Short mmCIF file of C-alpha atoms in Angstrom, two decimals:
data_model
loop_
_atom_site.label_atom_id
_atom_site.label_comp_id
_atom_site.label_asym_id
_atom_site.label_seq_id
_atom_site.Cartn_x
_atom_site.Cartn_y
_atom_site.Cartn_z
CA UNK N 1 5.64 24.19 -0.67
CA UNK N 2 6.31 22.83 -3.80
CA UNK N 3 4.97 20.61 -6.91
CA UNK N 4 7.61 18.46 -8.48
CA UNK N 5 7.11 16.45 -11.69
CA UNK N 6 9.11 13.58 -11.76
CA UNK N 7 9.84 11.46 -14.02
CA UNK N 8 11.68 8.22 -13.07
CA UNK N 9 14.56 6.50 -15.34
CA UNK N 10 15.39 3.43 -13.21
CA UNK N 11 13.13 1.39 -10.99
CA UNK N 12 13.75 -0.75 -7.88
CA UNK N 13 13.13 -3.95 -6.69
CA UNK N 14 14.19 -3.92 -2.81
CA UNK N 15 13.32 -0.62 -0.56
CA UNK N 16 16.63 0.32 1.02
CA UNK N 17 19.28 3.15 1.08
CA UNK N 18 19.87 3.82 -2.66
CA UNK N 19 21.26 7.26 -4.23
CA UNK N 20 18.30 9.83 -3.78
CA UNK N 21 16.06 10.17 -6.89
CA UNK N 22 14.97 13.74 -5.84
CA UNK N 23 15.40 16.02 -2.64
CA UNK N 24 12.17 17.54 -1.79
CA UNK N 25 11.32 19.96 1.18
CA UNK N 26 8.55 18.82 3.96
CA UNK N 27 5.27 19.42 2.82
CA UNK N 28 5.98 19.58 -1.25
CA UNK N 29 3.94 17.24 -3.89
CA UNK N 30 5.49 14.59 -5.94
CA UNK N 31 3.62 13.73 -9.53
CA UNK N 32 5.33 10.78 -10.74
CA UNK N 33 4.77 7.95 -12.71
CA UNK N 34 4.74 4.30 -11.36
CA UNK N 35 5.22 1.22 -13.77
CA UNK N 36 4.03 -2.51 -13.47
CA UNK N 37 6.39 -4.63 -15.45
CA UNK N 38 4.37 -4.69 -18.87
CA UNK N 39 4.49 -0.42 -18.75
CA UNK N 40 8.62 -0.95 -18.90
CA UNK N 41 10.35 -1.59 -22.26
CA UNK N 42 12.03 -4.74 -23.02
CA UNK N 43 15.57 -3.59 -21.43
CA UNK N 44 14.04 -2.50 -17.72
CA UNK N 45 11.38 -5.71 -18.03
CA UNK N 46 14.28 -7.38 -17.87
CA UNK N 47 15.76 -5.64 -14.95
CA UNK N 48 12.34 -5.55 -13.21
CA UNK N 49 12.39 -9.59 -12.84
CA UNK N 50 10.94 -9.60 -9.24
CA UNK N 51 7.86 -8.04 -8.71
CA UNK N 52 7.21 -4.25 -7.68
CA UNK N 53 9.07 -2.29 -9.49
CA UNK N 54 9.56 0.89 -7.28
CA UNK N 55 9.67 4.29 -8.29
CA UNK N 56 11.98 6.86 -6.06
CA UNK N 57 13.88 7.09 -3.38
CA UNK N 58 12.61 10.64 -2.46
CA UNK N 59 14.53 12.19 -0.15
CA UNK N 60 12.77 14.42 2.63
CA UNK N 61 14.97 17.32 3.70
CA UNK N 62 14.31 17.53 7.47
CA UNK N 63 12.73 14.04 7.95
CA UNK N 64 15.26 12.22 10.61
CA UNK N 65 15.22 8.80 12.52
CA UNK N 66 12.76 8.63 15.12
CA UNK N 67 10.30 10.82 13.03
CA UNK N 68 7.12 10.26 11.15
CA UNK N 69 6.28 10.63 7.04
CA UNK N 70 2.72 11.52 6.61
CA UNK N 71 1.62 10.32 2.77
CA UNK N 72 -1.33 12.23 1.75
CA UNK N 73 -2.08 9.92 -1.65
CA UNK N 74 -3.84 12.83 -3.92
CA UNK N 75 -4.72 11.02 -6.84
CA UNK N 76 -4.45 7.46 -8.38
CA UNK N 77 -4.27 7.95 -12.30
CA UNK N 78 -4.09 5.20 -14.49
CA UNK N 79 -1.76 5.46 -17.31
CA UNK N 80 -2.76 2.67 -19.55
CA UNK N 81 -6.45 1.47 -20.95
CA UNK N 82 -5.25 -2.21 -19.58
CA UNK N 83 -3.84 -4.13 -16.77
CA UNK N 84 -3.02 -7.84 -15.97
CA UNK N 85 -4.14 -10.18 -13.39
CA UNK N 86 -3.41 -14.19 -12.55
CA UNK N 87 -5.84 -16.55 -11.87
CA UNK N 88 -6.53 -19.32 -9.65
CA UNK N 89 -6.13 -18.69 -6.42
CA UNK N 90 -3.42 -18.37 -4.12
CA UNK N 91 -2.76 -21.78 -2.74
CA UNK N 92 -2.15 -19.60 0.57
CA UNK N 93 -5.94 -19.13 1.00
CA UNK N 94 -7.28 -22.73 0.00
CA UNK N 95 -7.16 -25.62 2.15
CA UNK N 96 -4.58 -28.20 1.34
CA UNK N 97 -6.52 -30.75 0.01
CA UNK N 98 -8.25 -28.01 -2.22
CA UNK N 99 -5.03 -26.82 -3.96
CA UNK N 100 -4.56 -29.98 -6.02
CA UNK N 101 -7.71 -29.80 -8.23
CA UNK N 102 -6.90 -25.79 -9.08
CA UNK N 103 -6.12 -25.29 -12.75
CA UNK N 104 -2.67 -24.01 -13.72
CA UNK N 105 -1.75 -20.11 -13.76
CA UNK N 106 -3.02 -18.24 -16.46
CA UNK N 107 -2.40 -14.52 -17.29
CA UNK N 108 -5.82 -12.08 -17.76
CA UNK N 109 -6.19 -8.61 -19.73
CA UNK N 110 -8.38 -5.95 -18.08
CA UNK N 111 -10.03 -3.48 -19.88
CA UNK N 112 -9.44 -0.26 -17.99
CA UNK N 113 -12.61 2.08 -18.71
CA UNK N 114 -11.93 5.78 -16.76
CA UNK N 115 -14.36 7.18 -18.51
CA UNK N 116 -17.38 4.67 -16.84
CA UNK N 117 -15.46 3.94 -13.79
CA UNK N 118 -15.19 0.45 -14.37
CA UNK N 119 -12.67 -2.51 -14.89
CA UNK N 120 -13.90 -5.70 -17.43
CA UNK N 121 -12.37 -8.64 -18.46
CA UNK N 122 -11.27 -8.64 -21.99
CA UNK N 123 -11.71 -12.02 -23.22
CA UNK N 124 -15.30 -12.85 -20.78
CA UNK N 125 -15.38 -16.48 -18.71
CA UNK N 126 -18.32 -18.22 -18.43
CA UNK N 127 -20.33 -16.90 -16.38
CA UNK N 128 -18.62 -13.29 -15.82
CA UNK N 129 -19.86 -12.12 -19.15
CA UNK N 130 -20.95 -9.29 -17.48
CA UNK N 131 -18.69 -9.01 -14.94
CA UNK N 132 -17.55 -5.49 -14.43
CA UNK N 133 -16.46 -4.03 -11.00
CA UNK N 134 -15.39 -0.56 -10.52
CA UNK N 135 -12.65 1.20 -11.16
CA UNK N 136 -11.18 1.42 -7.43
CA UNK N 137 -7.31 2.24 -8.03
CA UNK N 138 -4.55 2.34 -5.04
CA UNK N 139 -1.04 1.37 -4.55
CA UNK N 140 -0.08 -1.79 -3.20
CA UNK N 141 3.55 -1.00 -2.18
CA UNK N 142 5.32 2.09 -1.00
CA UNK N 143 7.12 2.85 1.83
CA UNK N 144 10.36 4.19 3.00
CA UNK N 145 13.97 2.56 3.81
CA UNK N 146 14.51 0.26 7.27
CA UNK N 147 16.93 0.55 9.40
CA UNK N 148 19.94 -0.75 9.66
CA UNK N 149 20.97 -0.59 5.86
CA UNK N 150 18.83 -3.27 5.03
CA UNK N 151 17.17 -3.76 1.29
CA UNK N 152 14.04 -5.33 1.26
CA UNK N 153 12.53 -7.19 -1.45
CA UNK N 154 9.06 -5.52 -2.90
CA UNK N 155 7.31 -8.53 -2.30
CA UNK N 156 7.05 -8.13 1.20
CA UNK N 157 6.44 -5.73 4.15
CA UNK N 158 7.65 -5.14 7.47
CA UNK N 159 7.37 -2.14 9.38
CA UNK N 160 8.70 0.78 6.72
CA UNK N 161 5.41 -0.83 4.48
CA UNK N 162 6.37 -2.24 1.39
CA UNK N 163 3.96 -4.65 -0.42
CA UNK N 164 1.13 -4.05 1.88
CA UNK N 165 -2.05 -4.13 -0.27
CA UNK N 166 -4.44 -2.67 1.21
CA UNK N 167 -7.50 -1.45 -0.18
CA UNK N 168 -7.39 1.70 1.94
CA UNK N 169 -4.39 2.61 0.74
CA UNK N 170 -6.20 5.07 -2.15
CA UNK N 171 -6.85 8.92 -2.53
CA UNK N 172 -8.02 10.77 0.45
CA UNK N 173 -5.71 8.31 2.79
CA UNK N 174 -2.60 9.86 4.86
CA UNK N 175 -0.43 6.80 5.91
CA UNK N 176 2.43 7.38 8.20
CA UNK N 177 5.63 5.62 8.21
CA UNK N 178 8.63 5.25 11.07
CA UNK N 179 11.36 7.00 9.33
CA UNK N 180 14.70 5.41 9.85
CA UNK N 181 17.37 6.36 8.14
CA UNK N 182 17.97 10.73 7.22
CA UNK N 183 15.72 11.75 5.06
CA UNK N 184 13.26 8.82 5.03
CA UNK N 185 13.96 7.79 1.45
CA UNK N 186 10.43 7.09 0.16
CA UNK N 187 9.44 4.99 -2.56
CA UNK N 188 6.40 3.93 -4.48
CA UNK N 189 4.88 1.85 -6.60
CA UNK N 190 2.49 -1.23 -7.33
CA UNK N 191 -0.49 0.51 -8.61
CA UNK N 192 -3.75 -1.59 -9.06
CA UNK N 193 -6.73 -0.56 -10.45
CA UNK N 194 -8.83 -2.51 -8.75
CA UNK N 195 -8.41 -5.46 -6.33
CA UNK N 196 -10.60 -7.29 -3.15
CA UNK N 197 -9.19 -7.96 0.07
CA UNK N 198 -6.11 -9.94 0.42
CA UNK N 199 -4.44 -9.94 -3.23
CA UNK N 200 -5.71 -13.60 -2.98
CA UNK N 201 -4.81 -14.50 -6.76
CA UNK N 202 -1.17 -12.80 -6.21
CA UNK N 203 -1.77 -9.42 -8.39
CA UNK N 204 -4.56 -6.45 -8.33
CA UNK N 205 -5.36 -5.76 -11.60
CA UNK N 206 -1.81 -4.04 -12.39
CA UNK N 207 -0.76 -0.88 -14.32
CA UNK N 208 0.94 2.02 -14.90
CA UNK N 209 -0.08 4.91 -12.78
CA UNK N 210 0.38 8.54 -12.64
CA UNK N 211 0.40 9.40 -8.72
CA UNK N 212 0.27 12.62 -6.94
CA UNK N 213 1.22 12.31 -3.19
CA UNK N 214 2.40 15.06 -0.32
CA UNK N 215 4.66 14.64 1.80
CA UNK N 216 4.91 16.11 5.12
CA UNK N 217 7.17 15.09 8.55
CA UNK N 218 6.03 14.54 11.74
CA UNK N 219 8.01 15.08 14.81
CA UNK N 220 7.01 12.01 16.49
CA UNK N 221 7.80 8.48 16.96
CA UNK N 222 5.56 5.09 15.80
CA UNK N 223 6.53 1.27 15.22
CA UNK N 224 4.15 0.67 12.56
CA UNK N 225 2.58 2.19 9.50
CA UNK N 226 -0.69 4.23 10.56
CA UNK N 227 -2.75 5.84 8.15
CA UNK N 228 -6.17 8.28 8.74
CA UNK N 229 -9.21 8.69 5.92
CA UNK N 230 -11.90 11.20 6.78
CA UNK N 231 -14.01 8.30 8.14
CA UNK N 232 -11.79 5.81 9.76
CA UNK N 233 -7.84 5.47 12.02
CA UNK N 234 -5.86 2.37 11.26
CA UNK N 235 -3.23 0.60 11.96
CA UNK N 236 -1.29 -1.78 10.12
CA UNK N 237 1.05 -5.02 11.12
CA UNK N 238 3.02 -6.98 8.55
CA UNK N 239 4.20 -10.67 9.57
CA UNK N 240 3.74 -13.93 9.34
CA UNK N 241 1.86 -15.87 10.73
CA UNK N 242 -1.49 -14.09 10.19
CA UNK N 243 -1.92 -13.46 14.09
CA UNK N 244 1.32 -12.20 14.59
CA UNK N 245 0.17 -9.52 11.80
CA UNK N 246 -2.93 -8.63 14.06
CA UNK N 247 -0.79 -8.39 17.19
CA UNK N 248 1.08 -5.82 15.14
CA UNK N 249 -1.66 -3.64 14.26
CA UNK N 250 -3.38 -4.00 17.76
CA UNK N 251 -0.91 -2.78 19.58
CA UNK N 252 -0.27 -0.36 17.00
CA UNK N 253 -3.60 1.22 17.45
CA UNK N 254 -3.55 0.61 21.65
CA UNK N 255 -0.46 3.05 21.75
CA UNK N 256 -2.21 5.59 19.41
CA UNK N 257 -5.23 5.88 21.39
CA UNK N 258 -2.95 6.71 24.28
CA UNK N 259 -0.90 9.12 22.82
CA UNK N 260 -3.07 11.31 20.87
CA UNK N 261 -6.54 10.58 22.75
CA UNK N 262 -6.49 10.22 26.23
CA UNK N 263 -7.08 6.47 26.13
CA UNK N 264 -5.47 4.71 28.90
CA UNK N 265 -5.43 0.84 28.26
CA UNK N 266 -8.65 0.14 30.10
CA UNK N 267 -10.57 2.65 28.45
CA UNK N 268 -8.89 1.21 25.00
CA UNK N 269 -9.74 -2.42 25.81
CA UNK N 270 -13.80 -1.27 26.09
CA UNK N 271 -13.56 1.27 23.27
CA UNK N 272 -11.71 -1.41 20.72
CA UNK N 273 -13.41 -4.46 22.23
CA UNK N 274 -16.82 -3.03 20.84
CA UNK N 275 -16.01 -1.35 17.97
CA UNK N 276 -12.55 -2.16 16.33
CA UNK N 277 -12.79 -3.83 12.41
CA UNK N 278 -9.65 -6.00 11.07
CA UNK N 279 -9.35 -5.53 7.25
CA UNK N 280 -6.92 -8.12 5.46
CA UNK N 281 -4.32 -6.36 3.38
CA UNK N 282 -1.54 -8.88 1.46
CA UNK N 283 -2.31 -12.78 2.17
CA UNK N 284 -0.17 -14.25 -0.64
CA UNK N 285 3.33 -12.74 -0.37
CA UNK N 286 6.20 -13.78 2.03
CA UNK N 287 4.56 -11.01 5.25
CA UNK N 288 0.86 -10.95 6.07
CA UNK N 289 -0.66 -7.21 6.42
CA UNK N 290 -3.46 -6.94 8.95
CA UNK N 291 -4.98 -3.32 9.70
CA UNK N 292 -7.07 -2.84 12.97
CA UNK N 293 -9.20 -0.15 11.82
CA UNK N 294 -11.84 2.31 14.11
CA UNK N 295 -14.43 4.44 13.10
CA UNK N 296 -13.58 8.31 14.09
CA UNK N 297 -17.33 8.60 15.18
CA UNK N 298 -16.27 6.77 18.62
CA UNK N 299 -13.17 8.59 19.14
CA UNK N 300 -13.06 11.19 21.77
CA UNK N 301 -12.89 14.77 20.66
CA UNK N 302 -10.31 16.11 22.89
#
């Protein structure tokens, strides 16, 4: 097992079957760096016109169609003292008649303090003059390449991730992706350092980000992302509308409590009827992320 130190000289836009970046063996660690589009110079900013700039593909020697990649997200470095955020809010999470009285978009600076832990506004609304949350980074898209030679944009998800957003998606998290195509081709990207449920003014606060990730395959089969902290399971659906998201995740999480705990769908319903949480990943982009979430305290230790 390996450490590899990458550092990317082209970006991405879509998650599909490009030319490898770097081969890496099952169970080796990527550092790389990640880029929103005010960390790339004027000639990639350019490129970079969509959102999400990608870092990778990384090609997984060993990982094969039907099989898992397990993520282990190490560590979530920011890479500049600043990042960028749009305000009002999404017009996808106001009622109709609301969305007519919101102001017009307007670009924010963050002041990124690593030292404290803690994110501020640099030029201070009323009323947030001492408005400082912390310092909570993870990466709102990564993934690996669909099936079917398709390239999809980085705006959206579907079930090889992409722009999920979601809040657990930050060190000490393992997600799993359905790999696809040979050798998974995994990207990442989309680094906030902070951001609530949702993405419900279109951005986290984005930046540049040093990340350190492992990478590991799994001989097994799923239909949509997973991922495992040391507290929680969840699954995650991307579609839209909202409910066809939850479906996603659901049944997601119904077929993992089969196959790795003993769970037939009775016993789910009263296990996840009780105790199952939904979390709200990405609400503004063109797929919805849901996660169906459960405590590992009410799992059965088989």
């Amino acid at each position: 097992m390996a450490t590899h130190r990458f550092h990317p000289l082209r970006y991405f836009n879509v998650i599909g079957t490009a030319e490898p970046c770097l081969r890496i063996s099952d169970g080796d660690t990527i550092i790389t760096d990640t880029v929103d589009a005010s960390g790339l110079d004027a000639h990639e900013a350019a490129v970079a016109q969509r959102p999400n700039p990608m870092t990778g593909p990384f090609f997984v020697e060993g990982a094969e169609p039907g099989d898992t990649l397990a993520v282990r997200i190490d560590r979530l470095t920011p890479s500049r003292a600043t990042g960028w955020t749009y305000s009002p809010l999404s017009h996808t999470v106001l009622d109709p008649a609301a969305i007519a009285d919101q102001p017009s978009q307007q670009r924010a600076v963050w002041s990124i303090d690593r030292e404290a832990g803690t994110v501020q506004l640099r030029e201070p609304v009323k009323g947030l003059e001492t408005f400082s949350p912390p310092l909570q980074p993870m990466i709102g898209c990564f993934g690996v390449a669909p099936a079917g030679g398709q390239a999809l944009s980085t705006a959206t998800s579907a079930r090889n991730g992409g722009n999920m957003d979601y809040r657990l998606f930050a060190p000490g998290t393992t997600a799993w992706f359905p790999v696809s195509v040979p050798g998974a081709l995994f990207y990442l990207g989309d680094g906030h350092a902070c951001q609530g449920d949702g993405e419900i003014v279109g951005t986290g606060i984005e930046t540049s980000f040093e990340m350190e990730v492992t990478l590991r395959v799994l001989k097994r089969t799923i239909g949509w992302p997973r991922g495992e902290t040391a507290d929680d399971i969840f699954t995650v659906g991307n579609a839209r509308p909202l409910d066809q998201a939850l479906q996603h995740a659901t049944t997601e999480m119904l077929r993992w409590l089969g196959e790795d705990y003993g769970l037939d769908s009775r016993a789910a319903s009263h296990l996840m009827g009780q105790v199952v949480r939904y979390d709200v990943g990405n609400v503004f982009n063109p797929a919805f992320t849901v996660a169906c979430r459960i405590a590992r305290q009410w799992l059965p230790k088989l």
